[in-house]
Coordinates of C-alpha atoms in Angstrom, one line a residue:
M1 CA 0.0 -0.4 0.2
Q2 CA 0.8 3.3 -0.3
L3 CA 1.8 5.4 2.8
T4 CA 3.3 8.6 3.2
G5 CA 6.2 8.4 6.2
A6 CA 4.5 10.5 8.6
E7 CA 1.5 7.5 8.3
I8 CA 4.0 5.3 8.3
V9 CA 5.7 6.2 11.5
I10 CA 2.5 5.4 13.4
E11 CA 2.0 2.0 11.5
C12 CA 5.7 1.4 12.5
L13 CA 4.6 2.2 16.2
K14 CA 1.2 0.2 15.8
E15 CA 3.6 -2.9 14.7
Q16 CA 5.8 -2.3 18.0
G17 CA 2.7 -2.7 20.2
V18 CA 2.8 1.2 21.4
D19 CA -0.2 2.3 23.0
T20 CA 1.6 5.7 24.5
V21 CA 3.4 7.9 23.1
F22 CA 5.0 11.6 25.2
G23 CA 5.8 14.5 23.2
Y24 CA 5.4 18.1 22.0
P25 CA 4.3 19.3 18.6
G26 CA 6.6 21.3 16.2
G27 CA 6.4 22.8 12.8
A28 CA 8.8 20.0 11.5
I29 CA 6.8 17.0 13.0
L30 CA 3.9 18.7 12.0
N31 CA 2.5 15.6 9.6
V32 CA 3.5 13.4 12.2
Y33 CA 1.3 14.7 15.0
D34 CA -1.7 15.7 12.2
E35 CA -1.3 11.4 11.5
L36 CA -1.3 10.7 15.1
Y37 CA -4.2 13.1 15.4
K38 CA -6.3 10.4 12.9
H39 CA -5.1 7.3 15.1
S40 CA -5.7 9.0 18.9
N41 CA -7.9 5.5 20.1
E42 CA -5.2 3.3 19.2
I43 CA -2.1 5.0 20.4
R44 CA -2.5 8.0 23.9
H45 CA -0.4 10.9 23.2
I46 CA 0.7 12.8 26.1
L47 CA 1.2 15.8 26.1
T48 CA 4.1 17.2 28.7
S49 CA 4.9 20.7 29.2
H50 CA 8.3 20.4 28.4
E51 CA 10.5 18.2 25.7
Q52 CA 12.7 17.3 28.6
G53 CA 9.4 15.9 30.5
A54 CA 8.5 14.1 27.1
A55 CA 11.6 11.8 27.3
H56 CA 11.9 11.1 31.4
A57 CA 8.0 10.1 30.7
A58 CA 8.8 7.6 27.9
D59 CA 11.1 6.4 30.5
G60 CA 9.7 6.4 33.1
Y61 CA 7.3 4.4 31.8
A62 CA 9.7 1.4 30.2
R63 CA 10.9 1.0 33.9
A64 CA 7.6 0.5 34.7
T65 CA 6.7 -1.7 32.9
G66 CA 9.1 -3.6 30.9
R67 CA 8.1 -2.2 27.8
V68 CA 10.3 0.2 25.2
G69 CA 9.3 4.3 25.8
V70 CA 8.6 6.2 23.3
C71 CA 8.9 10.3 22.9
F72 CA 8.4 12.9 19.9
A73 CA 10.1 16.3 19.6
T74 CA 10.2 18.3 17.2
S75 CA 13.6 20.3 15.1
G76 CA 16.0 22.3 16.6
P77 CA 15.2 23.3 20.3
G78 CA 12.6 20.9 21.1
A79 CA 15.1 18.0 19.9
T80 CA 18.0 19.1 22.0
N81 CA 15.9 19.5 25.4
L82 CA 14.8 15.5 25.0
V83 CA 19.0 15.4 25.6
T84 CA 19.0 15.7 28.8
G85 CA 16.3 12.6 29.1
I86 CA 18.2 10.6 26.5
A87 CA 21.0 10.5 28.5
T88 CA 19.2 9.5 31.3
A89 CA 18.1 6.2 29.8
Y90 CA 21.5 6.1 28.9
M91 CA 23.8 6.2 31.8
D92 CA 21.0 3.2 33.5
S93 CA 20.2 1.3 30.2
I94 CA 16.7 2.0 29.5
P95 CA 15.0 1.1 26.4
I96 CA 13.5 3.8 24.8
V97 CA 12.7 5.4 21.4
A98 CA 12.8 8.8 20.6
I99 CA 11.4 10.2 17.6
T100 CA 12.6 13.4 16.0
C101 CA 11.6 15.5 12.8
N102 CA 13.9 17.9 11.1
V103 CA 13.8 20.6 8.6
G104 CA 13.7 19.2 5.1
V105 CA 16.7 17.0 3.4
S106 CA 17.1 20.1 1.3
L107 CA 17.6 22.6 4.3
L108 CA 20.2 20.4 6.3
G109 CA 23.4 21.5 7.2
K110 CA 22.3 25.3 5.6
D111 CA 21.9 26.6 9.5
S112 CA 18.0 26.6 8.4
F113 CA 15.5 27.7 10.7
Q114 CA 15.4 25.3 14.4
E115 CA 17.9 22.8 12.8
I116 CA 20.1 21.4 14.7
D117 CA 22.4 17.9 13.9
I118 CA 20.3 16.3 17.0
A119 CA 21.5 12.5 15.5
G120 CA 25.2 13.8 16.1
I121 CA 24.8 15.7 19.2
T122 CA 23.4 12.4 20.9
M123 CA 26.2 10.0 19.5
P124 CA 27.6 9.7 22.3
I125 CA 24.5 9.5 25.0
T126 CA 22.4 6.8 22.7
K127 CA 23.0 2.8 21.4
H128 CA 22.1 3.7 18.3
N129 CA 20.6 6.7 16.1
Y130 CA 19.8 7.3 12.4
I131 CA 18.8 10.3 10.3
V132 CA 16.5 9.2 7.7
K133 CA 16.7 10.8 4.0
D134 CA 15.0 8.3 2.1
V135 CA 11.8 7.8 3.0
T136 CA 11.9 3.8 1.1
K137 CA 14.3 2.7 4.0
L138 CA 12.5 4.7 7.2
A139 CA 10.2 1.7 8.0
D140 CA 13.2 -0.8 8.2
T141 CA 14.9 2.0 10.6
I142 CA 12.1 1.9 13.2
R143 CA 11.5 -2.0 13.0
K144 CA 15.4 -1.7 13.9
A145 CA 15.3 1.1 16.0
F146 CA 13.1 -0.7 18.7
V147 CA 15.0 -4.4 18.2
I148 CA 18.1 -2.1 19.3
A149 CA 16.4 -0.8 22.2
K150 CA 15.6 -4.0 23.8
K151 CA 18.8 -6.4 22.5
G152 CA 21.3 -7.7 24.5
R153 CA 21.9 -4.5 27.3
P154 CA 18.6 -2.8 26.4
G155 CA 19.3 1.8 25.1
P156 CA 18.0 4.6 23.9
V157 CA 17.7 4.5 20.3
L158 CA 17.2 7.6 18.4
I159 CA 15.4 8.2 15.1
D160 CA 15.2 11.8 13.2
I161 CA 13.3 11.7 10.1
P162 CA 13.3 15.3 7.5
K163 CA 9.9 17.5 7.0
D164 CA 9.6 16.2 3.4
I165 CA 10.2 12.6 4.5
T166 CA 7.1 13.2 6.9
S167 CA 4.5 13.7 3.5
T168 CA 6.5 11.8 0.6
V169 CA 4.7 8.4 -0.4
T170 CA 5.7 5.3 -1.0
E171 CA 5.3 1.5 -0.6
Y172 CA 4.7 0.3 2.0
E173 CA 4.5 -3.7 3.6
P174 CA 3.4 -4.2 7.0
A175 CA 5.5 -6.8 8.9
V176 CA 4.6 -9.2 11.9
I177 CA 7.1 -8.1 14.6
E178 CA 8.6 -11.2 16.5
P179 CA 9.2 -10.4 19.9
V180 CA 13.6 -9.7 20.8
M181 CA 14.7 -12.8 23.6
P182 CA 17.2 -13.0 25.2
S183 CA 20.4 -14.9 23.6
E184 CA 20.9 -18.4 25.7
E185 CA 24.7 -18.0 24.4
V186 CA 27.0 -18.2 27.0
C187 CA 30.4 -20.0 27.8
E188 CA 29.8 -23.4 29.3
E189 CA 33.9 -22.9 30.5
D190 CA 32.6 -20.0 32.2
I191 CA 30.1 -21.9 34.0
Q192 CA 32.1 -24.2 35.2
T193 CA 34.9 -21.8 36.7
A194 CA 32.0 -20.0 38.3
L195 CA 30.4 -23.0 39.9
E196 CA 34.0 -24.4 41.0
M197 CA 34.9 -20.4 42.7
I198 CA 31.1 -20.5 44.4
R199 CA 32.4 -24.4 45.8
Q200 CA 35.6 -22.9 47.1
S201 CA 33.9 -20.5 48.5
K202 CA 33.6 -19.7 52.4
K203 CA 32.3 -16.3 53.2
P204 CA 29.8 -15.5 49.5
Y205 CA 28.5 -11.5 49.1
V206 CA 26.0 -11.0 46.5
F207 CA 25.9 -8.3 44.6
V208 CA 23.1 -7.0 42.7
G209 CA 22.8 -4.2 40.0
G210 CA 20.2 -3.3 37.8
G211 CA 20.4 -5.6 35.4
A212 CA 18.9 -8.0 37.7
I213 CA 16.0 -5.9 37.1
L214 CA 16.9 -4.9 33.1
S215 CA 16.7 -9.0 32.2
G216 CA 13.7 -10.2 34.4
A217 CA 16.1 -12.1 36.7
H218 CA 14.7 -11.9 39.7
K219 CA 13.2 -15.8 40.8
E220 CA 16.5 -16.7 39.4
L221 CA 18.7 -14.2 41.5
Y222 CA 16.4 -15.7 44.6
E223 CA 16.7 -19.4 43.8
F224 CA 20.7 -18.4 43.5
I225 CA 20.9 -16.7 46.3
K226 CA 19.6 -19.2 48.3
K227 CA 21.5 -22.1 47.0
V228 CA 25.1 -20.2 47.7
D229 CA 23.7 -19.1 51.2
A230 CA 25.2 -15.7 50.8
P231 CA 24.5 -12.4 51.9
V232 CA 22.7 -10.0 50.2
T233 CA 23.3 -5.8 48.8
D234 CA 22.3 -4.7 45.7
S235 CA 23.0 -1.2 44.0
L236 CA 20.4 1.5 43.8
M237 CA 19.6 0.5 40.4
G238 CA 19.2 -3.2 41.1
K239 CA 16.6 -2.5 44.4
G240 CA 13.7 -4.7 44.3
A241 CA 15.3 -7.5 42.2
F242 CA 15.8 -9.5 46.0
P243 CA 13.6 -8.6 48.2
G244 CA 14.4 -5.6 51.0
T245 CA 12.2 -7.9 53.8
D246 CA 14.4 -11.6 52.9
E247 CA 17.1 -12.4 56.5
L248 CA 19.9 -12.8 53.7
Y249 CA 19.0 -9.0 52.4
T250 CA 21.4 -6.5 54.3
G251 CA 21.1 -2.9 52.3
M252 CA 22.6 -1.0 49.6
I253 CA 26.2 -0.6 49.5
G254 CA 28.6 2.3 48.8
M255 CA 28.2 5.7 49.6
H256 CA 24.8 5.7 51.7
G257 CA 24.7 2.2 51.9
T258 CA 24.5 0.2 55.3
K259 CA 27.7 -0.5 57.4
T260 CA 26.7 -4.1 57.1
A261 CA 26.8 -4.5 53.9
D262 CA 29.7 -2.0 53.4
Y263 CA 31.4 -3.7 56.0
G264 CA 30.5 -7.4 54.8
V265 CA 31.8 -6.8 50.8
D266 CA 35.2 -5.5 52.4
E267 CA 35.5 -8.6 54.6
C268 CA 34.4 -11.4 51.8
D269 CA 36.3 -14.0 50.3
L270 CA 34.2 -13.9 46.7
L271 CA 31.7 -11.1 45.7
I272 CA 29.2 -12.3 43.3
V273 CA 27.8 -9.5 41.4
A274 CA 25.2 -10.3 39.2
G275 CA 24.1 -7.4 36.3
A276 CA 26.6 -4.4 38.6
R277 CA 28.8 -2.2 37.1
F278 CA 31.0 -0.6 39.7
S279 CA 29.4 2.9 39.7
D280 CA 32.1 5.0 41.3
R281 CA 29.7 5.7 44.0
V282 CA 29.4 1.9 45.0
T283 CA 33.1 1.4 45.1
G284 CA 35.3 4.2 47.1
N285 CA 38.8 3.9 46.4
V286 CA 38.8 1.3 43.4
K287 CA 42.2 -0.4 44.9
E288 CA 40.7 -0.8 47.8
F289 CA 37.1 -2.3 47.2
A290 CA 36.6 -6.0 48.2
K291 CA 40.6 -6.6 47.7
H292 CA 39.9 -9.8 50.4
A293 CA 37.9 -11.2 47.7
K294 CA 37.6 -12.6 44.7
I295 CA 35.4 -11.6 42.3
L296 CA 33.0 -13.0 39.6
Q297 CA 31.6 -11.0 37.5
F298 CA 28.0 -11.9 35.3
D299 CA 27.2 -9.3 33.4
V300 CA 25.3 -9.2 29.1
D301 CA 28.1 -6.9 28.2
A302 CA 31.5 -7.2 28.3
A303 CA 32.9 -3.8 28.0
E304 CA 31.9 -3.8 32.0
M305 CA 34.3 -6.5 32.2
N306 CA 37.7 -5.0 34.1
K307 CA 36.2 -1.6 33.6
N308 CA 36.1 -0.1 37.0
V309 CA 37.4 -3.0 38.7
L310 CA 39.7 -5.6 37.9
I311 CA 37.3 -9.3 38.7
T312 CA 38.8 -12.8 39.0
E313 CA 36.3 -14.8 36.4
G314 CA 33.6 -13.6 34.5
V315 CA 30.4 -14.8 32.9
I316 CA 29.0 -12.7 29.5
G317 CA 25.6 -13.3 29.1
D318 CA 22.2 -12.3 29.7
L319 CA 21.8 -12.5 33.6
K320 CA 18.4 -14.8 33.4
V321 CA 20.2 -17.3 31.2
T322 CA 23.8 -17.7 32.8
L323 CA 21.8 -17.6 36.7
K324 CA 19.0 -20.6 35.9
R325 CA 22.4 -22.6 33.8
I326 CA 24.7 -22.4 37.0
N327 CA 21.4 -23.4 39.9
E328 CA 20.5 -26.7 37.5
L329 CA 24.4 -27.6 38.3
L330 CA 25.2 -25.9 42.1
E331 CA 24.5 -27.6 44.9
Q332 CA 22.9 -26.0 48.0
Q333 CA 25.8 -24.4 49.8
D334 CA 25.7 -23.8 53.6
H335 CA 27.3 -20.9 55.2
S336 CA 26.0 -20.5 58.4
E337 CA 28.8 -19.3 60.5
W338 CA 29.8 -16.7 58.2
K339 CA 25.8 -15.1 57.8
E340 CA 25.9 -14.8 61.5
K341 CA 28.8 -12.6 61.3
I342 CA 26.5 -11.0 59.1
M343 CA 23.6 -10.6 60.7
A344 CA 25.7 -9.3 64.5
Y345 CA 26.4 -6.2 61.9
K346 CA 22.8 -6.1 60.8
E347 CA 22.1 -6.2 64.8
K348 CA 25.1 -3.8 65.5
Y349 CA 24.3 -1.4 62.9
P350 CA 21.2 -0.4 62.3
L351 CA 19.7 2.4 60.3
V352 CA 18.6 4.8 62.6
Y353 CA 17.0 8.7 62.1
P354 CA 15.4 11.1 65.2
S355 CA 12.8 9.8 67.3
E356 CA 10.7 13.1 67.2
G357 CA 9.8 15.7 64.3
L358 CA 9.1 15.7 60.5
T359 CA 12.1 13.5 58.5
G360 CA 12.9 12.4 55.5
P361 CA 13.5 8.8 56.5
F362 CA 10.1 8.9 58.4
V363 CA 7.9 10.7 55.2
V364 CA 9.5 7.5 53.4
E365 CA 9.1 4.7 56.4
E366 CA 5.4 5.9 56.4
I367 CA 4.5 6.2 52.7
Y368 CA 6.0 2.9 53.1
R369 CA 3.8 1.8 56.0
Q370 CA 0.6 2.9 54.0
T371 CA 1.3 1.4 50.5
K372 CA 2.1 -1.6 51.5
G373 CA 5.1 -2.3 50.0
E374 CA 3.4 -2.4 47.4
A375 CA 3.8 1.7 45.5
I376 CA 5.8 2.4 42.8
I377 CA 8.2 4.4 43.9
V378 CA 10.0 7.0 41.6
T379 CA 12.6 9.8 43.0
E380 CA 14.1 12.8 42.0
V381 CA 18.0 13.2 43.0
G382 CA 19.5 13.8 46.5
Q383 CA 19.4 13.2 50.2
H384 CA 15.3 11.8 49.3
Q385 CA 16.9 9.4 47.1
M386 CA 18.8 7.7 49.3
W387 CA 16.0 8.0 52.0
A388 CA 14.1 6.5 49.7
A389 CA 16.8 3.4 48.8
Q390 CA 16.9 2.7 52.6
Y391 CA 13.7 3.0 54.0
Y392 CA 11.6 1.6 51.8
K393 CA 11.7 -1.9 51.2
Y394 CA 11.4 -2.9 47.7
T395 CA 10.3 -6.3 47.3
K396 CA 9.6 -6.3 43.8
P397 CA 11.7 -5.6 40.2
R398 CA 10.7 -2.1 38.9
T399 CA 8.8 -0.5 41.7
L400 CA 12.2 1.5 42.4
L401 CA 12.7 4.4 39.5
T402 CA 15.7 6.6 39.8
S403 CA 18.0 8.2 37.5
G404 CA 20.9 5.9 39.4
G405 CA 23.7 7.0 36.4
L406 CA 23.3 10.2 35.3
G407 CA 21.9 11.7 39.0
T408 CA 19.5 13.9 36.8
M409 CA 17.6 16.6 38.6
G410 CA 14.0 17.4 37.8
Y411 CA 13.5 13.4 36.7
G412 CA 11.3 12.1 38.9
L413 CA 7.8 13.7 38.0
G414 CA 8.7 13.0 33.9
A415 CA 9.2 9.8 35.2
A416 CA 6.3 9.2 37.5
L417 CA 3.6 10.0 34.6
G418 CA 4.7 7.7 32.3
A419 CA 5.3 4.9 35.4
K420 CA 1.4 5.7 36.1
T421 CA 0.4 5.8 32.4
G422 CA 1.4 2.2 31.6
M423 CA 0.5 1.1 34.8
P424 CA -2.7 2.6 35.9
D425 CA -3.5 -0.1 38.8
K426 CA -0.6 1.1 40.9
T427 CA 0.0 3.6 43.5
V428 CA 2.8 6.4 41.9
V429 CA 4.9 8.3 44.2
N430 CA 7.4 11.0 43.2
I431 CA 8.9 11.6 46.1
A432 CA 11.7 15.1 45.9
G433 CA 13.6 18.1 47.4
D434 CA 12.0 21.0 46.6
G435 CA 15.6 22.1 44.5
C436 CA 14.6 19.0 42.0
F437 CA 10.5 19.5 42.5
R438 CA 11.2 23.1 40.7
M439 CA 13.6 22.0 37.8
N440 CA 10.0 20.5 36.5
M441 CA 7.5 21.2 38.4
N442 CA 5.9 22.4 35.3
E443 CA 4.1 18.6 34.6
I444 CA 2.1 18.9 37.4
A445 CA 0.2 20.8 34.8
T446 CA 0.7 17.8 32.7
A447 CA -1.0 15.5 35.0
V448 CA -3.9 17.4 35.6
R449 CA -4.3 17.8 32.1
S450 CA -3.7 14.0 31.0
N451 CA -5.7 13.0 34.8
I452 CA -2.9 11.3 35.8
P453 CA -3.0 11.0 40.0
V454 CA 0.5 10.7 40.9
I455 CA 1.1 11.3 44.2
Q456 CA 4.4 14.5 44.6
V457 CA 5.6 14.4 48.6
V458 CA 8.0 17.5 48.2
I459 CA 11.2 17.1 50.9
N460 CA 11.0 20.9 51.7
N461 CA 14.5 21.7 53.7
H462 CA 14.9 25.1 51.7
V463 CA 18.3 24.3 50.9
L464 CA 20.0 21.6 48.1
G465 CA 20.1 19.2 50.3
M466 CA 22.8 16.9 49.6
V467 CA 24.7 19.3 48.2
R468 CA 24.8 21.4 50.9
Q469 CA 25.8 18.2 53.3
W470 CA 29.6 18.2 51.5
Q471 CA 29.8 21.7 51.9
D472 CA 29.1 20.8 55.9
L473 CA 30.9 18.1 55.8
F474 CA 34.3 18.8 53.5
Y475 CA 34.0 22.7 52.8
G476 CA 34.0 23.9 56.0
K477 CA 30.1 25.3 56.2
R478 CA 30.6 27.5 53.3
Y479 CA 27.3 27.5 51.8
S480 CA 27.7 28.7 48.7
Q481 CA 24.3 29.0 45.9
T482 CA 22.3 26.0 48.5
V483 CA 19.7 28.4 50.5
L484 CA 16.7 28.4 48.9
N485 CA 14.6 30.5 51.2
D486 CA 12.9 32.5 48.8
A487 CA 9.2 32.9 48.4
V488 CA 7.9 30.1 46.3
D489 CA 4.2 28.2 48.1
F490 CA 4.9 25.0 46.7
V491 CA 1.0 24.7 47.8
K492 CA -0.5 27.4 46.0
L493 CA 2.1 26.5 42.9
A494 CA -0.1 23.6 42.6
E495 CA -3.4 25.1 43.3
A496 CA -3.1 27.5 39.8
M497 CA -1.8 23.7 37.9
G498 CA -5.3 22.4 39.1
A499 CA -4.0 19.8 41.6
E500 CA -4.6 19.6 45.7
G501 CA -1.8 21.2 47.2
V502 CA -1.1 20.8 50.8
R503 CA 2.0 21.8 53.5
V504 CA 2.6 19.0 56.7
T505 CA 4.7 19.8 59.7
T506 CA 4.0 17.2 61.9
R507 CA 4.3 13.5 61.4
E508 CA 0.3 13.3 62.0
E509 CA 0.2 15.9 59.6
F510 CA 1.4 13.6 57.3
Q511 CA -0.1 10.4 58.0
E512 CA -3.5 12.5 57.3
A513 CA -2.3 14.3 53.9
F514 CA -1.0 10.9 52.6
A515 CA -3.9 8.9 53.7
R516 CA -5.9 11.4 51.9
A517 CA -4.0 10.9 48.3
L518 CA -4.6 7.6 48.4
T519 CA -7.8 7.8 47.6
L520 CA -7.9 11.1 46.0
G521 CA -8.2 9.5 42.9
K522 CA -6.3 13.3 41.4
P523 CA -2.4 14.7 41.5
I524 CA -1.5 16.3 44.6
V525 CA 1.6 17.6 45.7
I526 CA 2.3 17.4 49.8
D527 CA 4.7 19.7 50.7
C528 CA 6.5 18.7 54.2
Q529 CA 9.0 20.9 56.1
I530 CA 11.8 19.4 57.2
D531 CA 14.5 20.9 59.0
K532 CA 17.8 21.8 56.9
D533 CA 20.8 19.8 57.9
E534 CA 19.0 16.7 58.7
K535 CA 21.7 14.4 56.8
V536 CA 22.2 11.0 55.1
W537 CA 23.8 8.1 56.9
P538 CA 25.8 6.7 56.7
M539 CA 28.5 7.8 54.7
V540 CA 31.6 7.4 52.9
A541 CA 33.5 10.3 52.3
P542 CA 34.6 10.8 48.4
G543 CA 38.0 8.5 47.4
A544 CA 37.7 7.0 50.5
P545 CA 37.3 2.8 50.4
I546 CA 33.7 1.8 51.6
R547 CA 34.9 0.5 54.8
E548 CA 35.2 4.0 56.4
A549 CA 31.9 4.5 55.9
F550 CA 30.7 6.4 58.9
D551 CA 27.6 8.0 60.9
E552 CA 26.4 10.8 62.7
A553 CA 28.1 8.6 66.0
D554 CA 31.0 8.4 64.8
M555 CA 31.6 12.4 64.3

């Protein structure tokens, strides 16, 4: 059949099972939006307040559902506004497809109005990107983009389409899309080496990263850990892959991890790394990281082997496939004495916070209590993000959505809109600091316009909390540009945008406000006033070994 490029875009999205697109129209992409209008009963479009919000929403949709998120933007500034969201997805290996339109082919490279080389700009932050100058190649390009986004280690793909290509007619052949399946390939010799290392270990520790969630390996991981009979820690991105309520779970590792996890990894004789990339926030001083242990790494990406930390052995392959194979061959292990030592650490070094007053940790624990641990928690970046990681017990994958690698302030609200759109039956809560919230708070208008009932909790200490914490500890209390004592009223702002707004200053007020939010059925902003000097504990100083984790009592 003969279709225009714009019609091909929509037909290809329908082929891929896309039900939602997040975006913002403009001149160059008008033909695509005109065609989208005709298919509004098949593909829902969420008009965000800013293109960055669209990219974050596509990311949140992908993280929550496990499907590919899709966003649209026009040429020039519309396309460049996607960049931070694309980079966020790239750093955390999230599958999104960003479709931008550009000026016509004859105008490319001439500094035309709203022209930008978005393919060149995004080359370092995408798995692959395309500029389609031939309409006959458009359908195949879109199909390839979805495969690339999902296959192996996931990630973002960008497709840039000149405007005249969207109006050019060509022959289109529908295709049946086969699901992208993980590769079953894994080296048998490497599996045997891994088994032997596990059997010889007396003090194993399992470190779980985001790859365990991306591969859907949580069931295989649980069986593996129980067979190895080892304590477990996770990275920020790995939360929910292994239940945070399990007795073997020891909390997060790294700069704001628990002392139990940091000490345990420092003392183990075998560190088994499942889908993690050894971020600097995890390792601290790389030369001192797990220096008493052999390191066994499971990862789908060969480039991660020996990239940040020198490992002993590695198994390259899809984590679900790798663990399934090992589980078939591994005998039940017993490390009772080692576990007793780690459990003693858990008892000796619990996470604690003040017993009175409204605090960040209390807010997070109360959210956990009222949602019974069944919500999707989204965060921005900073102190509140760490409290959300420490005090909410994640028992299922895809229930903590947060910018781990890039650390994107302003990520959470857009991502929460995407998550709630993709998982409408789940309670979705975005936990933000006041500094992060003001970056993309305009997306509250999107939530109201599209009737997306997210719960926005603002941990408001009137400062840039995490930066101030560093200034307090390492910069002689010189609070350069981190005090936000302005006249912004988040309650009035929420109401001006059509949402509910409430300010709370006590534990009881928050309990009441959040209980109401759960039954409200519309967007709400809860402004939680906390002390500006509240800190995240424990902490490891930048560049220090993780065994030197300290807290307020140590100071």
